Short mmCIF file of C-alpha atoms and ligand atoms in Angstrom, two decimals:
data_model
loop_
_atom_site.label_atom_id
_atom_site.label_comp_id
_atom_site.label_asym_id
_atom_site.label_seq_id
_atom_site.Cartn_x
_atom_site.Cartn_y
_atom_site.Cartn_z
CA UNK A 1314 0.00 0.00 0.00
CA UNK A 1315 1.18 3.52 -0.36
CA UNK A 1316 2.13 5.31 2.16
CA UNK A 1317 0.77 8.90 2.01
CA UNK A 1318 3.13 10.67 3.96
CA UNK A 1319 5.66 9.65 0.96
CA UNK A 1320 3.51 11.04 -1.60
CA UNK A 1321 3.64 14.29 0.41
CA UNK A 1322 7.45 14.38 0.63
CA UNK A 1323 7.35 13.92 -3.17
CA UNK A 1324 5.16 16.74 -3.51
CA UNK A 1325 6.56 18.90 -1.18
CA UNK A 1326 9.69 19.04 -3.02
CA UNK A 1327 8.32 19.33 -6.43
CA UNK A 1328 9.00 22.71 -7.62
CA UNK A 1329 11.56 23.40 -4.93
CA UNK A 1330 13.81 24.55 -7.13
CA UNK A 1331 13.68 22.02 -10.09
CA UNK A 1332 17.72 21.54 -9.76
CA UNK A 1333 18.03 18.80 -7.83
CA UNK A 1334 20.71 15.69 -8.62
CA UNK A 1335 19.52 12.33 -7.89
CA UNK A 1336 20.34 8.27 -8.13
CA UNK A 1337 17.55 6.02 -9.25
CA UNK A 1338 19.31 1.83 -8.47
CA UNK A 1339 16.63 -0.67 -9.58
CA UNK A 1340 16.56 -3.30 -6.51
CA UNK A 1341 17.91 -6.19 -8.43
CA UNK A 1342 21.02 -7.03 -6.82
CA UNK A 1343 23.95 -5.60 -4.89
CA UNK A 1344 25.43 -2.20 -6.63
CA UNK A 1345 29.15 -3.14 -8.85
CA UNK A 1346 31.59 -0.67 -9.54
CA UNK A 1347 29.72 0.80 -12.16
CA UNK A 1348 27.07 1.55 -10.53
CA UNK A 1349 28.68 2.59 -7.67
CA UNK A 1350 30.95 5.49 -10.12
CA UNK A 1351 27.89 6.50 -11.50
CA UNK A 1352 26.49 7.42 -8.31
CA UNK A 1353 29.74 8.81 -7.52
CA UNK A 1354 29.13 11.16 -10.21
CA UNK A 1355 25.70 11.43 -9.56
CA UNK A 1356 26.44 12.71 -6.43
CA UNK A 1357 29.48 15.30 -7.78
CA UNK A 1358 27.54 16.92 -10.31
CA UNK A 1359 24.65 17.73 -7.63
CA UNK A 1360 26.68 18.95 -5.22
CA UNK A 1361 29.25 20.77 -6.86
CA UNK A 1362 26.82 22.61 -8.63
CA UNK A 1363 25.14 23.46 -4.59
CA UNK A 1364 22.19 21.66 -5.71
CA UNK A 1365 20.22 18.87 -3.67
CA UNK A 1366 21.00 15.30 -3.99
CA UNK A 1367 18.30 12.62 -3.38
CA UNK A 1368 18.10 8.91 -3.84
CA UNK A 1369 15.08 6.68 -5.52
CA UNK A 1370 14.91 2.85 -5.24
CA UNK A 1371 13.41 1.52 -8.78
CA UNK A 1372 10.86 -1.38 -7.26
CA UNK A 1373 7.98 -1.61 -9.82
CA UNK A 1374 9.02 -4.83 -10.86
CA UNK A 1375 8.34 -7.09 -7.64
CA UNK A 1376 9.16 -10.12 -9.30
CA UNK A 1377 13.08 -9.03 -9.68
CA UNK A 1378 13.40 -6.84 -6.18
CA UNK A 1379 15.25 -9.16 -3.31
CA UNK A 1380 14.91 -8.76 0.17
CA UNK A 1381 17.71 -6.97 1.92
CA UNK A 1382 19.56 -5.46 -1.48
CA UNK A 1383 17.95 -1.92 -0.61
CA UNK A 1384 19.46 -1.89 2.80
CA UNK A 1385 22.88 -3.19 0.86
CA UNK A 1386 22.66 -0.32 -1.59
CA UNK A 1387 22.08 2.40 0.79
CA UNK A 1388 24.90 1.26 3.21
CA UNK A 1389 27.44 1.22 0.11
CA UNK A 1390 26.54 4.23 -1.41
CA UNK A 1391 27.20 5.94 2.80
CA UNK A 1392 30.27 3.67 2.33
CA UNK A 1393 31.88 5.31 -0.59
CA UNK A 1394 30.95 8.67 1.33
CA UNK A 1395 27.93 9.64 -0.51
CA UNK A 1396 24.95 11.56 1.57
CA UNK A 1397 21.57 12.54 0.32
CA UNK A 1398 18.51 15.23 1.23
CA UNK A 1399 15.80 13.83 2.87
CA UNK A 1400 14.33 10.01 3.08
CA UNK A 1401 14.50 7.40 0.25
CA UNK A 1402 11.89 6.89 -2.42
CA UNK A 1403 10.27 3.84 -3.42
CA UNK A 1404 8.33 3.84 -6.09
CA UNK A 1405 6.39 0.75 -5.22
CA UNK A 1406 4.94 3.50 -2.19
CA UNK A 1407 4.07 6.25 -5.69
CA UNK A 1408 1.34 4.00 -7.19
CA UNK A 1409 -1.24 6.96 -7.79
CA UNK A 1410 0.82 9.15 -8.78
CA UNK A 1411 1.70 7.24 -11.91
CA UNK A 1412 -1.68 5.93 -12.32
CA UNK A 1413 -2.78 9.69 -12.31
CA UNK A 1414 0.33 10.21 -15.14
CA UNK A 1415 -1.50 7.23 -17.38
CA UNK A 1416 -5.02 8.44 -16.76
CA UNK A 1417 -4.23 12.12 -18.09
CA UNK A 1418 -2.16 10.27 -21.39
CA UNK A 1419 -5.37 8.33 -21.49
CA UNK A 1420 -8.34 10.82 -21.40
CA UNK A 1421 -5.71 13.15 -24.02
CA UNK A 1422 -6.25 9.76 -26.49
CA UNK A 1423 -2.21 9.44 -26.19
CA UNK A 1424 -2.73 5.73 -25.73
CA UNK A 1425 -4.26 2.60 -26.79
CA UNK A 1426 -4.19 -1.11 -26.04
CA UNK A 1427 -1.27 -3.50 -27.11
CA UNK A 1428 -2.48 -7.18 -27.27
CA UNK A 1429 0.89 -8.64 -28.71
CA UNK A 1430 2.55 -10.31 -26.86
CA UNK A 1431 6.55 -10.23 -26.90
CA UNK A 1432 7.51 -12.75 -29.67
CA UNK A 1433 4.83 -11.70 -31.75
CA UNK A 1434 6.68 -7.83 -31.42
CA UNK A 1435 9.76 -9.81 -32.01
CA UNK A 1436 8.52 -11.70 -34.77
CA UNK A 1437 7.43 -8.18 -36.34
CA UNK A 1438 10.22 -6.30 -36.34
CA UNK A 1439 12.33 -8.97 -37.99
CA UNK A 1440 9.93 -8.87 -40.75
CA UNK A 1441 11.95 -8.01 -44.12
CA UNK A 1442 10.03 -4.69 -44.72
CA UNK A 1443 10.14 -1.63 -42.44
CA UNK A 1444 13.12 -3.15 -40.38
CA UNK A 1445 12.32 -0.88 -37.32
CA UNK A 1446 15.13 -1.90 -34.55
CA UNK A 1447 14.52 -5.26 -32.63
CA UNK A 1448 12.75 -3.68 -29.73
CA UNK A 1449 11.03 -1.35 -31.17
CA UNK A 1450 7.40 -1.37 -31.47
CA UNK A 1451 5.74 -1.54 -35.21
CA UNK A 1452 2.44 -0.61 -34.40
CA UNK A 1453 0.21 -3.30 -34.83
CA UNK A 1454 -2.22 -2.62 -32.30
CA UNK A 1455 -2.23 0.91 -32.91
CA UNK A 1456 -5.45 1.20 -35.60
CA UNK A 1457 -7.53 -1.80 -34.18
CA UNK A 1458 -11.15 -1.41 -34.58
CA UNK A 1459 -13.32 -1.83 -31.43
CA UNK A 1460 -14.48 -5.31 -32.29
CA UNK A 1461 -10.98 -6.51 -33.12
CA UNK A 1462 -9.97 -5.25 -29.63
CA UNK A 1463 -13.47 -6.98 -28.30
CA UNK A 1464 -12.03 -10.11 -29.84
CA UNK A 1465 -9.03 -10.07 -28.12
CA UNK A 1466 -10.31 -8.84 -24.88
CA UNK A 1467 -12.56 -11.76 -25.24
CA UNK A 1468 -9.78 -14.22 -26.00
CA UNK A 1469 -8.68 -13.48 -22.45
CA UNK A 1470 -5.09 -11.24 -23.70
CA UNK A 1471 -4.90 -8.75 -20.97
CA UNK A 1472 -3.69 -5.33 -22.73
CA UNK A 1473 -0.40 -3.36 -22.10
CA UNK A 1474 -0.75 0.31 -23.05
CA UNK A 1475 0.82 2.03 -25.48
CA UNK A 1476 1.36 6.08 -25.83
CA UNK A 1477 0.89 7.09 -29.55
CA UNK A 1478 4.25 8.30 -30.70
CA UNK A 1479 3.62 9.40 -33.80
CA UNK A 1480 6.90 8.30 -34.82
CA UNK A 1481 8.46 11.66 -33.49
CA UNK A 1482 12.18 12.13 -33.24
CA UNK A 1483 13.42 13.63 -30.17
CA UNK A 1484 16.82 15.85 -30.32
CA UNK A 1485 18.25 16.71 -27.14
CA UNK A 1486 21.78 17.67 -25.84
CA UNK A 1487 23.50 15.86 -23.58
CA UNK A 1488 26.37 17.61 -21.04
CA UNK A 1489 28.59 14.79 -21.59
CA UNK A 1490 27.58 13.30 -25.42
CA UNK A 1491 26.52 16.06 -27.31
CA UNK A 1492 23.55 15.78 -29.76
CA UNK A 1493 21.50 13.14 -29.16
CA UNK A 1494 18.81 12.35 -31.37
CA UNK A 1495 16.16 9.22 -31.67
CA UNK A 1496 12.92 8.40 -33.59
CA UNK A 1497 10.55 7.59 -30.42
CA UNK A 1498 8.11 4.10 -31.08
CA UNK A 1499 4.71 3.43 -29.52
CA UNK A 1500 6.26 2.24 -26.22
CA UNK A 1501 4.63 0.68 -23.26
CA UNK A 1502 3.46 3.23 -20.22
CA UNK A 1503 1.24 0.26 -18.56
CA UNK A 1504 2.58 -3.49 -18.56
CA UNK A 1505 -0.15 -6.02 -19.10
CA UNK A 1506 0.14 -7.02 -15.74
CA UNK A 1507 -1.39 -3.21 -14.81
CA UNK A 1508 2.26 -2.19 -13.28
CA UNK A 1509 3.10 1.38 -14.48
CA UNK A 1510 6.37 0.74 -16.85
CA UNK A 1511 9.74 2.38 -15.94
CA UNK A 1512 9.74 4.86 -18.97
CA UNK A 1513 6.57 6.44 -17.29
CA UNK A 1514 7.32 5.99 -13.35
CA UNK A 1515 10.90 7.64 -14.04
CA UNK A 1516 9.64 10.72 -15.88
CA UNK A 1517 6.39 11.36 -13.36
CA UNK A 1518 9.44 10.88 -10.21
CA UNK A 1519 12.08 13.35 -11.73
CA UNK A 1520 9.43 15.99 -12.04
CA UNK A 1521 7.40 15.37 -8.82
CA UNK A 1522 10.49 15.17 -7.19
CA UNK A 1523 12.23 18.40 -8.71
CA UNK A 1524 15.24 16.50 -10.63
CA UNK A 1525 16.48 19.29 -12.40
CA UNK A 1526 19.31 17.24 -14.35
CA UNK A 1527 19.48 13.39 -14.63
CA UNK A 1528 23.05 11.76 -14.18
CA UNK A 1529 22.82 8.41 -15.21
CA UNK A 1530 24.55 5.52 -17.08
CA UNK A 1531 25.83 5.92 -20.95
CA UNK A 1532 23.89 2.92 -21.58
CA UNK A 1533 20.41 4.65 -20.67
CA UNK A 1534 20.84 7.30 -23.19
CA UNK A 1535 18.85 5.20 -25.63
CA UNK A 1536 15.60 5.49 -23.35
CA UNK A 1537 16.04 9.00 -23.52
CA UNK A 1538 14.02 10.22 -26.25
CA UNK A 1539 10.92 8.32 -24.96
CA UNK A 1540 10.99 10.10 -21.57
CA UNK A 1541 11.91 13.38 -23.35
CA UNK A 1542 8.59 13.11 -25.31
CA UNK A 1543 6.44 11.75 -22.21
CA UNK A 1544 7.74 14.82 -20.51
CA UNK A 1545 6.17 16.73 -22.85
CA UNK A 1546 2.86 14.65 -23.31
CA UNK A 1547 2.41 15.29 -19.41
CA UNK A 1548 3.43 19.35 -19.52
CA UNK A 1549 6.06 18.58 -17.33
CA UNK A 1550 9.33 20.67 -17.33
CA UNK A 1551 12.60 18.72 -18.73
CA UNK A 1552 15.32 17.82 -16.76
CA UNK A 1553 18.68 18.48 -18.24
CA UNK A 1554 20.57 14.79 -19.05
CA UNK A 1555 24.20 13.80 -18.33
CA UNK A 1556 25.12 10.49 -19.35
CA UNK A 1557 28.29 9.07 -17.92
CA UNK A 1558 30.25 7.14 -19.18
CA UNK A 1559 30.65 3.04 -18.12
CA UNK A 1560 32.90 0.32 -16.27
CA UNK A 1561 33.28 -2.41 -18.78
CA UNK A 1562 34.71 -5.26 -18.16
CA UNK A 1563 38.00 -6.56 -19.26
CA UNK A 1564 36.18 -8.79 -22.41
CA UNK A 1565 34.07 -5.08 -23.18
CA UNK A 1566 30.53 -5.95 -21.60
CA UNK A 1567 29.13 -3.62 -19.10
CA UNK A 1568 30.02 -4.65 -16.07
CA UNK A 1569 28.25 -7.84 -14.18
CA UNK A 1570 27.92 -10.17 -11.72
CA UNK A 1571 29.92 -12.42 -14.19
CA UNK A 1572 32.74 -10.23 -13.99
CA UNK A 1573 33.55 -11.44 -10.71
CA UNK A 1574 34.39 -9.76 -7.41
CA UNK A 1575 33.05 -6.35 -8.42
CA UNK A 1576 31.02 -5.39 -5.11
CA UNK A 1577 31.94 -3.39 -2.38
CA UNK A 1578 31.67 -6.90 -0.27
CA UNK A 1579 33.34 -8.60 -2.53
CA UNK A 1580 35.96 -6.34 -2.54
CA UNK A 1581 36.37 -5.79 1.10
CA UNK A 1582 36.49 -9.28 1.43
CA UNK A 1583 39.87 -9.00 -0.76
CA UNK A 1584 41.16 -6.42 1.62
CA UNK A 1585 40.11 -3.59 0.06
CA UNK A 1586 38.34 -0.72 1.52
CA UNK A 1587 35.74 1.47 0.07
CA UNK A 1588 38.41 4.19 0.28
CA UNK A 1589 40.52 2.56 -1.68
CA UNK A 1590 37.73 1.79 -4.14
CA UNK A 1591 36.66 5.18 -4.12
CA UNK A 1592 39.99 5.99 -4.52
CA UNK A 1593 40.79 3.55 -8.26
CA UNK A 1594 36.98 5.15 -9.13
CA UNK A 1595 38.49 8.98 -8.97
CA UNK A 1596 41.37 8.03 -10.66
CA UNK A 1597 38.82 6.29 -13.35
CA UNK A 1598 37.74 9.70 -13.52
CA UNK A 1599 40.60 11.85 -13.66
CA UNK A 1600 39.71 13.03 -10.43
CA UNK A 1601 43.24 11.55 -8.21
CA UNK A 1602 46.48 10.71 -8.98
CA UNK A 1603 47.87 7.21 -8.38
CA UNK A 1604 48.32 5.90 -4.67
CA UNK A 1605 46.01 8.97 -3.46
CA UNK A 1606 42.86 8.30 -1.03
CA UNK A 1607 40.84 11.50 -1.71
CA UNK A 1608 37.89 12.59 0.75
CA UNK A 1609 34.36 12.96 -0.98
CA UNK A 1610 35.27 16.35 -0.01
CA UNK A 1611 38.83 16.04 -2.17
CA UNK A 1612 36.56 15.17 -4.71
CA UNK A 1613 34.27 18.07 -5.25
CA UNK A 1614 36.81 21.01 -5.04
CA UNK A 1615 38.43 18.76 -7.81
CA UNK A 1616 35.64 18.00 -10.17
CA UNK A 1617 34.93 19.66 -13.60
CA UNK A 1618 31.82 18.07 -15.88
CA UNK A 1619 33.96 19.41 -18.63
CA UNK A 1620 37.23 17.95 -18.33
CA UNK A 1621 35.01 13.99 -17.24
CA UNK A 1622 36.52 10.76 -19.48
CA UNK A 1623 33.72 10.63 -22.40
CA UNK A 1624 35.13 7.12 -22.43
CA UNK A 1625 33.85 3.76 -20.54
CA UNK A 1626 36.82 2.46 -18.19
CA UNK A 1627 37.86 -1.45 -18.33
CA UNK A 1628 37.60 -2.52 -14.74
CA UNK A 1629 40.75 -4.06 -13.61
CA UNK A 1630 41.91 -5.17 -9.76
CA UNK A 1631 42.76 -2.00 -7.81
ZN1 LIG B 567 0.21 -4.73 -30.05
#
């Protein structure tokens, strides 16, 4: 159940000042280096800039949250010397809000029901004409008459919804890659399973929440355009995006479980300290010199967005 006094918090800082820095984990698993540098950042570009710095838990998806990995995340992220304003969000606690978001999309006739399910999208988009990216949506739901939706509804498919792109491209320009520019698909705002999809949960948060930039992984920039343009279905004001660049690692993947020991556990259980993993992350960064152990303090009198690795680093053993 939600918990109203949350949604109050939420709104009470909407509109604060609409600058405000923030890290979103999804509750999957432990935080890995990556992660971890990104919040790093996260946290640098907030509060160099004097700006607020808060932290969301992603938990929509109860199948894939575990017990005990939000406790885990918080008490690395104090580890590696990060603080943040005011208490965590869950967005598992923000239900109504989003399902407000979805019923505004739906009464503008931004969205209809998607029947297919995922191999028939699949199956679809490797078609030989149109060739629209794998994941990408081609639209086959989007002109259905009412009784072809009555005979689906009646063939017991429970509908996702779908916002109706128009097939817009979204430009936008990035702090850290420049340009950035995507034709947006008919993507999903509610799963079939009636849980609000990240695309939409992400965008409502960062504006009830006052996110005035977004400091996130390299490899979210794709998603970017679709929240850009549900921004603007829902009148809400755009945060400014700054996507950092990743750990790999060493065979070029993002960096994973399969990687190894590449948690702060796993790492301390190898004798090595969050300072001295904060410590290979700033030099990842250009931010300390070999053999240095900089304070989070160290850190922000050093730090320049502008003069930040547009490169991904290869994770090897500090
Ligand atoms: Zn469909």
């Amino acid at each position: 159940m939600r918990d109203p006094s949350r949604q109050d918090e939420g709104n009470s800082e909407a509109g604060a000042s609409g600058s405000d820095g923030r890290f979103a984990p999804s509750l999957t698993g432990p935080l890995h280096l990556g992660n971890l540098r990104t919040a790093l950042l996260a946290w640098l570009f907030a509060r160099s800039a004097g700006a607020g710095f808060l932290v969301r838990v992603e938990d929509l998806d109860r199948s894939r949250v575990r017990p005990g990995v939000e406790e885990g995340q918080l008490a690395d992220l104090r580890a590696i010397g990060l603080d943040w304003d005011g208490p965590v969000v869950r967005q598992s606690e923000r239900m109504e809000l989003y399902e407000e978001a979805i019923a505004r999309l739906d009464a503008d006739g931004l969205l209809y029901p998607c029947y297919c399910t995922r191999a028939e999208i699949r199956a679809a988009a490797s078609a030989p004409h149109g060739i629209p990216a794998a994941d990408r949506y081609p639209g086959t739901c989007r002109e259905l008459t009412k009784a072809e939706r009555a005979e689906r509804e009646a063939a017991g498919r429970p509908p996702a919804l779908r916002v109706r792109s128009e097939g817009v491209r979204v430009i936008f320009e990035d702090r850290l890659l420049g340009r950035f520019e995507d034709e947006v698909d008919d993507f999903v705002v509610r799963r079939n399973d009636g849980t609000p999809a990240y695309q939409l949960a992400v965008v409502v948060d960062d504006a009830a929440q006052g996110v005035g930039e977004v400091v996130r992984g390299a490899d979210l920039a794709d998603s970017t355009p679709r929240q850009i343009l549900l921004t603007r279905l829902l009148g809400l004001t755009e945060p400014a995006y700054a996507h950092v660049p990743l750990v790999l690692g060493p065979d070029g993947r993002r960096l994973a479980k399969r990687h190894g020991a590449v948690t702060l556990s796993e790492r301390a259980a190898r004798g090595e300290g969050p300072e001295r993993i904060r410590a290979w992350m700033a030099c990842s960064l250009g931010l300390a010199e070999a053999g240095e152990k900089p304070t989070p303090g160290d850190l922000l009198g050093r730090f320049d967005p502008t003069r930040l690795p547009r490169e991904p680093t290869v994770w090897s053993a500090v």
